[in-house]
mmCIF file of C-alpha atoms in Angstrom:
data_model
loop_
_atom_site.group_PDB
_atom_site.id
_atom_site.type_symbol
_atom_site.label_atom_id
_atom_site.label_comp_id
_atom_site.label_asym_id
_atom_site.label_seq_id
_atom_site.Cartn_x
_atom_site.Cartn_y
_atom_site.Cartn_z
ATOM 1 C CA MET A 9 70.001 102.995 10.813
ATOM 2 C CA THR A 10 69.836 99.385 9.308
ATOM 3 C CA GLY A 11 73.098 98.486 10.542
ATOM 4 C CA GLN A 12 72.574 99.967 13.844
ATOM 5 C CA LEU A 13 69.224 97.926 14.066
ATOM 6 C CA GLU A 14 71.239 94.832 13.096
ATOM 7 C CA ARG A 15 73.516 95.472 15.966
ATOM 8 C CA ILE A 16 70.852 96.194 18.574
ATOM 9 C CA TYR A 17 68.910 93.000 17.474
ATOM 10 C CA THR A 18 72.126 90.855 17.583
ATOM 11 C CA GLN A 19 72.976 92.098 21.275
ATOM 12 C CA HIS A 20 69.460 92.306 22.667
ATOM 13 C CA ARG A 21 67.434 89.653 20.536
ATOM 14 C CA GLN A 22 66.810 87.433 23.734
ATOM 15 C CA GLY A 23 65.842 90.352 25.794
ATOM 16 C CA LEU A 24 63.404 91.762 22.880
ATOM 17 C CA TYR A 25 61.811 88.343 22.703
ATOM 18 C CA THR A 26 61.344 87.923 26.357
ATOM 19 C CA LEU A 27 59.753 91.228 26.791
ATOM 20 C CA ALA A 28 57.364 90.414 23.876
ATOM 21 C CA LEU A 29 56.709 87.056 25.541
ATOM 22 C CA THR A 30 56.084 88.773 28.851
ATOM 23 C CA ILE A 31 53.491 90.986 27.218
ATOM 24 C CA THR A 32 51.865 88.576 24.882
ATOM 25 C CA ARG A 33 52.049 85.361 26.843
ATOM 26 C CA SER A 34 52.601 83.397 23.611
ATOM 27 C CA ALA A 35 55.746 82.426 21.737
ATOM 28 C CA ASP A 36 54.251 82.818 18.263
ATOM 29 C CA ALA A 37 52.683 86.355 19.237
ATOM 30 C CA ALA A 38 56.294 87.322 20.624
ATOM 31 C CA GLU A 39 58.064 86.237 17.539
ATOM 32 C CA ASP A 40 55.510 88.236 15.293
ATOM 33 C CA ALA A 41 55.776 91.401 17.599
ATOM 34 C CA VAL A 42 59.709 91.465 17.251
ATOM 35 C CA HIS A 43 59.315 90.742 13.605
ATOM 36 C CA GLU A 44 56.813 93.462 12.995
ATOM 37 C CA ALA A 45 58.720 96.033 15.220
ATOM 38 C CA PHE A 46 61.916 95.413 13.360
ATOM 39 C CA VAL A 47 59.749 95.670 9.893
ATOM 40 C CA ARG A 48 58.327 99.091 11.040
ATOM 41 C CA LEU A 49 61.798 100.383 12.168
ATOM 42 C CA CYS A 50 63.556 99.303 8.892
ATOM 43 C CA ARG A 51 60.752 100.837 6.860
ATOM 44 C CA SER A 52 60.954 104.169 8.883
ATOM 45 C CA ARG A 53 63.342 106.643 7.821
ATOM 46 C CA GLN A 54 63.191 108.381 11.051
ATOM 47 C CA THR A 55 66.035 108.763 13.132
ATOM 48 C CA THR A 56 66.153 108.705 16.908
ATOM 49 C CA SER A 57 67.263 111.463 19.109
ATOM 50 C CA GLY A 58 67.615 109.369 22.285
ATOM 51 C CA ASP A 59 68.945 106.062 23.118
ATOM 52 C CA PRO A 60 68.538 103.767 20.156
ATOM 53 C CA VAL A 61 68.404 100.540 22.335
ATOM 54 C CA ALA A 62 65.519 102.153 24.427
ATOM 55 C CA TYR A 63 63.810 103.230 21.190
ATOM 56 C CA VAL A 64 63.805 99.515 19.764
ATOM 57 C CA PHE A 65 62.587 98.104 22.950
ATOM 58 C CA ALA A 66 59.859 100.716 22.856
ATOM 59 C CA ALA A 67 58.923 99.417 19.396
ATOM 60 C CA VAL A 68 58.933 95.843 20.345
ATOM 61 C CA ARG A 69 56.867 96.703 23.380
ATOM 62 C CA ASN A 70 54.203 98.497 21.407
ATOM 63 C CA ALA A 71 54.221 95.828 18.631
ATOM 64 C CA ALA A 72 53.421 93.275 21.440
ATOM 65 C CA ILE A 73 50.683 95.412 22.841
ATOM 66 C CA ASP A 74 49.332 95.555 19.290
ATOM 67 C CA GLN A 75 49.444 91.766 19.107
ATOM 68 C CA ILE A 76 47.302 91.544 22.340
ATOM 69 C CA ARG A 77 44.672 94.153 20.703
ATOM 70 C CA GLN A 78 44.437 92.153 17.559
ATOM 71 C CA ARG A 79 44.001 88.854 19.445
ATOM 72 C CA GLY A 80 42.011 89.999 22.083
ATOM 73 C CA ARG A 81 42.406 90.116 25.703
ATOM 74 C CA ALA A 82 40.554 86.991 26.621
ATOM 75 C CA ASP A 83 43.012 84.991 24.606
ATOM 76 C CA ARG A 84 45.831 85.643 27.077
ATOM 77 C CA GLN A 85 44.136 85.743 30.376
ATOM 78 C CA HIS A 86 45.464 82.593 31.902
ATOM 79 C CA ARG A 87 48.387 81.541 29.666
ATOM 80 C CA SER A 88 51.744 81.389 31.506
ATOM 81 C CA ILE A 89 54.487 83.400 29.968
ATOM 82 C CA PHE A 90 56.723 80.267 30.417
ATOM 83 C CA ALA A 91 54.199 77.731 28.628
ATOM 84 C CA ASP A 92 56.143 77.619 25.460
ATOM 85 C CA ALA A 93 59.715 77.738 26.980
ATOM 86 C CA PRO A 94 61.597 74.550 25.770
ATOM 87 C CA PRO A 95 62.619 72.177 28.534
ATOM 88 C CA THR A 96 66.025 72.607 29.562
ATOM 89 C CA GLU A 97 68.731 69.647 29.498
ATOM 90 C CA PRO A 98 70.132 69.050 32.994
ATOM 91 C CA VAL A 99 73.838 69.312 33.316
ATOM 92 C CA THR A 100 73.780 68.917 37.135
ATOM 93 C CA PRO A 101 72.965 65.895 39.427
ATOM 94 C CA PRO A 102 69.416 64.931 39.501
ATOM 95 C CA ASP A 103 68.720 65.984 43.103
ATOM 96 C CA GLU A 104 70.364 69.508 42.537
ATOM 97 C CA ALA A 105 68.487 69.524 39.138
ATOM 98 C CA ALA A 106 65.187 68.924 40.936
ATOM 99 C CA ALA A 107 65.802 71.611 43.465
ATOM 100 C CA GLU A 108 66.754 74.031 40.894
ATOM 101 C CA ALA A 109 63.618 73.107 38.824
ATOM 102 C CA GLU A 110 61.382 73.816 41.976
ATOM 103 C CA ARG A 111 63.208 77.104 42.833
ATOM 104 C CA ASP A 112 62.520 78.229 38.970
ATOM 105 C CA HIS A 113 58.938 77.174 39.286
ATOM 106 C CA LEU A 114 58.524 79.478 42.409
ATOM 107 C CA VAL A 115 60.054 82.374 40.785
ATOM 108 C CA ARG A 116 58.191 82.027 37.452
ATOM 109 C CA GLN A 117 55.016 81.647 39.771
ATOM 110 C CA ALA A 118 55.923 84.728 41.531
ATOM 111 C CA LEU A 119 56.774 86.660 38.465
ATOM 112 C CA GLU A 120 53.565 85.872 36.757
ATOM 113 C CA ALA A 121 51.691 87.179 39.861
ATOM 114 C CA LEU A 122 53.104 90.722 39.338
ATOM 115 C CA PRO A 123 51.245 93.533 37.657
ATOM 116 C CA ASP A 124 52.005 93.737 33.817
ATOM 117 C CA ALA A 125 53.898 97.049 34.198
ATOM 118 C CA THR A 126 55.885 95.854 36.947
ATOM 119 C CA ARG A 127 56.869 92.505 35.186
ATOM 120 C CA GLN A 128 57.944 94.263 31.940
ATOM 121 C CA ILE A 129 60.273 96.521 34.074
ATOM 122 C CA ILE A 130 61.832 93.599 35.636
ATOM 123 C CA VAL A 131 62.253 91.509 32.679
ATOM 124 C CA MET A 132 63.851 94.466 30.817
ATOM 125 C CA LYS A 133 66.370 95.164 33.740
ATOM 126 C CA LEU A 134 67.116 91.476 34.662
ATOM 127 C CA TYR A 135 66.610 89.678 31.351
ATOM 128 C CA ALA A 136 67.532 92.326 28.950
ATOM 129 C CA GLY A 137 70.174 94.142 30.984
ATOM 130 C CA LEU A 138 68.798 97.543 30.169
ATOM 131 C CA THR A 139 69.464 100.537 32.518
ATOM 132 C CA PHE A 140 66.699 102.401 34.232
ATOM 133 C CA ASP A 141 67.049 105.247 31.727
ATOM 134 C CA GLN A 142 66.572 102.917 28.815
ATOM 135 C CA ILE A 143 63.560 101.282 30.575
ATOM 136 C CA ALA A 144 62.214 104.675 31.322
ATOM 137 C CA ALA A 145 62.555 105.788 27.544
ATOM 138 C CA ALA A 146 61.172 102.446 26.391
ATOM 139 C CA CYS A 147 58.049 102.702 28.655
ATOM 140 C CA GLY A 148 57.618 106.303 28.426
ATOM 141 C CA GLN A 149 57.625 106.724 32.108
ATOM 142 C CA PRO A 150 59.549 108.977 34.572
ATOM 143 C CA LEU A 151 62.820 107.311 35.691
ATOM 144 C CA PRO A 152 61.646 107.562 39.561
ATOM 145 C CA THR A 153 58.625 105.813 38.583
ATOM 146 C CA ILE A 154 60.515 102.950 36.799
ATOM 147 C CA ALA A 155 62.853 102.722 39.670
ATOM 148 C CA SER A 156 60.245 102.683 42.388
ATOM 149 C CA ARG A 157 58.206 99.887 40.411
ATOM 150 C CA TYR A 158 61.419 97.765 40.250
ATOM 151 C CA ARG A 159 62.295 97.992 43.752
ATOM 152 C CA ARG A 160 58.584 97.296 44.790
ATOM 153 C CA GLY A 161 58.356 94.419 42.321
ATOM 154 C CA LEU A 162 61.738 92.812 43.599
ATOM 155 C CA ASP A 163 60.343 93.158 46.989
ATOM 156 C CA LYS A 164 56.956 91.459 46.023
ATOM 157 C CA LEU A 165 58.865 88.684 44.385
ATOM 158 C CA ARG A 166 61.137 88.226 47.421
ATOM 159 C CA SER A 167 58.117 87.879 49.762
ATOM 160 C CA SER A 168 56.068 85.804 47.271
ATOM 161 C CA VAL A 169 58.971 83.205 47.013
ATOM 162 C CA GLU A 170 59.635 83.313 50.599
ATOM 163 C CA ALA A 171 55.821 82.613 51.349
ATOM 164 C CA LEU A 172 55.892 79.635 48.830
ATOM 165 C CA ILE A 173 58.778 78.094 50.315
#
């Protein structure tokens, strides 16, 4: 299982970290959650019967929730999930970069306004590239619930961004 975990980590490390960051809202706690999940998975001699990628995402999700419980909910109340993101180097002309930065700000603002469960689904789908089946397995929710939350979340993002423009 260790070789398989290494391949999953290599392919999905950004998505795993982004999911943990979405839940914990802290770069340090997100890194700790991913690390703790992989330590637990490596120590476990248990094999998975389902999709191993979904299993790893579920482990990271659970570890991130554990991080919140350890730190306490008050610590994460008003912290942006993008607060610790490093600034990106503009490679476009300044006017285009400014418009792109404004658009990114609006999308981030709308994404942060979504309920936690919906935001997690959108992050796993768009940022991590998981299938709805994998997301359902990772969240322990029925596939139709995941698909409808995703659709409603995108609709809410769209209307939120349009309202901000």
